[in-house]
Short mmCIF file of C-alpha atoms in Angstrom, two decimals:
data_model
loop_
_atom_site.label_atom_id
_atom_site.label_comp_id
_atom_site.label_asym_id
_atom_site.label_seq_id
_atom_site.Cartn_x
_atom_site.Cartn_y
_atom_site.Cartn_z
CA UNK Z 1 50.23 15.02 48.73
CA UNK Z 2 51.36 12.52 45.95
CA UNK Z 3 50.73 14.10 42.32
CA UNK Z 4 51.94 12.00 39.07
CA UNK Z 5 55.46 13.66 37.93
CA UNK Z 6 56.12 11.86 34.78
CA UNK Z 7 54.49 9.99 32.26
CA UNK Z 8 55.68 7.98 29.65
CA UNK Z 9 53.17 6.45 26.50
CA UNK Z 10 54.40 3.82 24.30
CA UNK Z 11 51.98 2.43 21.39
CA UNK Z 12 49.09 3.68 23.32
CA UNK Z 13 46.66 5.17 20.41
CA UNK Z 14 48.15 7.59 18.20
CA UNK Z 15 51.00 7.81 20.47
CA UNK Z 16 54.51 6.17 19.20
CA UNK Z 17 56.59 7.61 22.13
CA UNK Z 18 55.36 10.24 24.38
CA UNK Z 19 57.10 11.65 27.40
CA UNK Z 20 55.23 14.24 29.76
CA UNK Z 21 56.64 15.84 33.12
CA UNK Z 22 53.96 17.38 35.53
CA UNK Z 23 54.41 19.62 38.51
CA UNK Z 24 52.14 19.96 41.58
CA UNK Z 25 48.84 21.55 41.35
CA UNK Z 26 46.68 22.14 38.15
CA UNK Z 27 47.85 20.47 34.66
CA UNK Z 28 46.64 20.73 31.59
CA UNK Z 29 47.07 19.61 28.56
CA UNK Z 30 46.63 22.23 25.15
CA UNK Z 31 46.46 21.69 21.49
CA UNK Z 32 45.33 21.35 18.29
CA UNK Z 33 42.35 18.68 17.92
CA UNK Z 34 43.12 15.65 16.98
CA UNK Z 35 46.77 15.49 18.17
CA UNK Z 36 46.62 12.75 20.93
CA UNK Z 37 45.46 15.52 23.86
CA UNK Z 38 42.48 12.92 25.40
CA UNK Z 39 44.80 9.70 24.49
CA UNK Z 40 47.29 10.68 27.17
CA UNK Z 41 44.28 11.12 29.90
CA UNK Z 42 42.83 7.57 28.71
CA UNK Z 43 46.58 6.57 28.77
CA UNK Z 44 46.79 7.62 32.27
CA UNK Z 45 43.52 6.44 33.01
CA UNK Z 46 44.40 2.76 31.90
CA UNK Z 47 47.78 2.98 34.26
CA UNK Z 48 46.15 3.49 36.98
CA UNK Z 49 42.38 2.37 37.00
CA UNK Z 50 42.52 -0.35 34.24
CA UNK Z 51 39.85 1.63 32.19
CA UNK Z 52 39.96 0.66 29.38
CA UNK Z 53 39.79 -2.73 29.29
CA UNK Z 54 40.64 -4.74 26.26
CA UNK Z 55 43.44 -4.29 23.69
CA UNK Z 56 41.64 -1.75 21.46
CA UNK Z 57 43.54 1.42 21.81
CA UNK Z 58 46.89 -0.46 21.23
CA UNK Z 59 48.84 1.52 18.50
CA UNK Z 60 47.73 0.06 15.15
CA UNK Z 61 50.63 -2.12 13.43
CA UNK Z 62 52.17 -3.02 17.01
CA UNK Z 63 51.52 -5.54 19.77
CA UNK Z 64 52.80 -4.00 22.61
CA UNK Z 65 51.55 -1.25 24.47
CA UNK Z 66 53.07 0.34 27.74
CA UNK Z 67 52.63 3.31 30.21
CA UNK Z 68 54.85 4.52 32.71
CA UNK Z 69 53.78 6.35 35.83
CA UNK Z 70 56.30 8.02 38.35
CA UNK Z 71 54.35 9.38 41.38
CA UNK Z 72 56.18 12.65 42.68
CA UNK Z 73 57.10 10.33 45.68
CA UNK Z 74 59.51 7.84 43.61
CA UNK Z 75 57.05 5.18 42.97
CA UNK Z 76 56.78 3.74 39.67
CA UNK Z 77 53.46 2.38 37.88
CA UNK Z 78 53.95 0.50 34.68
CA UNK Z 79 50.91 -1.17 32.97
CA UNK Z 80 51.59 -2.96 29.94
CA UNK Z 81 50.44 -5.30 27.49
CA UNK Z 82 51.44 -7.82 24.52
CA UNK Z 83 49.14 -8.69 22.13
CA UNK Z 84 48.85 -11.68 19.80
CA UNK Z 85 48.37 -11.33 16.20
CA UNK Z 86 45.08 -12.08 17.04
CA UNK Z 87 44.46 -9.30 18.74
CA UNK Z 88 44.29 -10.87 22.10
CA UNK Z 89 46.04 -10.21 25.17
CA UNK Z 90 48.99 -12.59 25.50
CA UNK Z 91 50.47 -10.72 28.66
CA UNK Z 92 48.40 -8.05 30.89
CA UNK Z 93 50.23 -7.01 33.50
CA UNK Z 94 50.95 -4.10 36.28
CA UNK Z 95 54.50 -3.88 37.65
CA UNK Z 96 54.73 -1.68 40.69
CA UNK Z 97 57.67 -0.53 42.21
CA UNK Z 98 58.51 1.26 45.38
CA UNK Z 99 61.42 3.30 46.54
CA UNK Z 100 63.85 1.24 47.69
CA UNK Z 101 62.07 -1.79 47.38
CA UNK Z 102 61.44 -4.70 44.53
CA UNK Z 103 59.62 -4.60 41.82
CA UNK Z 104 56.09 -6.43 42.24
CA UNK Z 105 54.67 -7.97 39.16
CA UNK Z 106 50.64 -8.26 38.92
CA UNK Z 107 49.13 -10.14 36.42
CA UNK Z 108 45.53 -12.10 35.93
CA UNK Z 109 44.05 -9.15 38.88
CA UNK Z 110 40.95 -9.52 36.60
CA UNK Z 111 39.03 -5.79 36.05
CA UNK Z 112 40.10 -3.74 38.52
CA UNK Z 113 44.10 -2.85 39.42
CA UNK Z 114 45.45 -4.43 42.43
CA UNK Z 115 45.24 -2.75 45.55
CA UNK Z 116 48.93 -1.92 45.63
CA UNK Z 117 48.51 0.14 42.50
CA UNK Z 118 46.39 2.30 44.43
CA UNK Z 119 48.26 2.18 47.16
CA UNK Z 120 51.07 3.26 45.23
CA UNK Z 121 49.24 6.15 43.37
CA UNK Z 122 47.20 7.02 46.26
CA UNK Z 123 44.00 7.81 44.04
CA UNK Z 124 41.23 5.77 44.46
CA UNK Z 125 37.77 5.94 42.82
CA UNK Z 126 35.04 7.69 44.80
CA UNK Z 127 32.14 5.58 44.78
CA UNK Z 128 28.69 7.68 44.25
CA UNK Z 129 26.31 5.26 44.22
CA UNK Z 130 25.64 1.45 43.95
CA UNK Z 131 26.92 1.06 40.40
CA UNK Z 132 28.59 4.24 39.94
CA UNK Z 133 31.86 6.04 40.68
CA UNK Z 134 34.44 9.07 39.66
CA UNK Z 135 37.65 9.83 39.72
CA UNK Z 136 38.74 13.42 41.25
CA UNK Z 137 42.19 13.69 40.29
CA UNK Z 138 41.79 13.54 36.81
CA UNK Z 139 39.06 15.25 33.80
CA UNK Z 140 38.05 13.76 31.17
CA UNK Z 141 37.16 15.60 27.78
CA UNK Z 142 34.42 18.31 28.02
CA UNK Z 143 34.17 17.47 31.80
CA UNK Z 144 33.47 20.89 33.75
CA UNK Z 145 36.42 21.91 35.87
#
């Protein structure tokens, strides 16, 4: 089973720099509030599901934002964006790249990720019901385990 192994947050949030190395089976993530704990799951959460959208949790004073996923099987997930001084997105884009192979560069793939980012990640949303759906593979804040 794939699990993410590394993480790596630039100018997401509160987060400047912020490098994180996971192992298989349960992580979590402990500290004092207000120290950037639920940025890195919404940081992961953009990576891989897009969520959320817009350009609002890009570090304040900066205009590019970038995370780095490396799956425990070698694949890489990057999701990054420029913005303008504006505040609009001037690139959005998902760079994907497998072991041993090229990188693949996504961009305009509208509100969901392509399907090769979760192919590469191998965690897709469950769908529930008509208009609603969960991920299993990672909490959010004050979800219950």
């Amino acid at each position: 089973m794939k699990y993410i192994a590394r993480v790596v947050i630039d100018n997401y949030q509160s987060h400047v720099h912020t490098e994180l190395a996971f192992t298989i089976g349960l992580n979590v993530i402990v500290g004092h509030s207000d120290n950037g704990k639920t940025a890195v799951l919404r940081a992961i959460r953009w990576c891989l599901y897009n969520e959320p959208r817009g350009t609002e949790f890009v570090r304040n004073g900066t205009r590019n934002c970038k995370v780095a996923l490396t799956m425990s099987d070698g694949a890489e997930i990057v999701r990054e964006v420029q913005v303008s001084k504006a505040g609009k997105a001037e690139r959005n884009q998902y760079i994907v790249t497998l072991p041993g192979q090229a990188p693949q560069v996504f961009e305009g793939f509208g509100t969901k990720p392509p399907a090769e980012v979760i192919a590469a990640h191998g965690m897709p949303e469950v769908k529930l019901d008509t208009d609603k759906s969960m991920t299993l593979n990672i909490a959010s804040q004050l979800e219950g385990p």
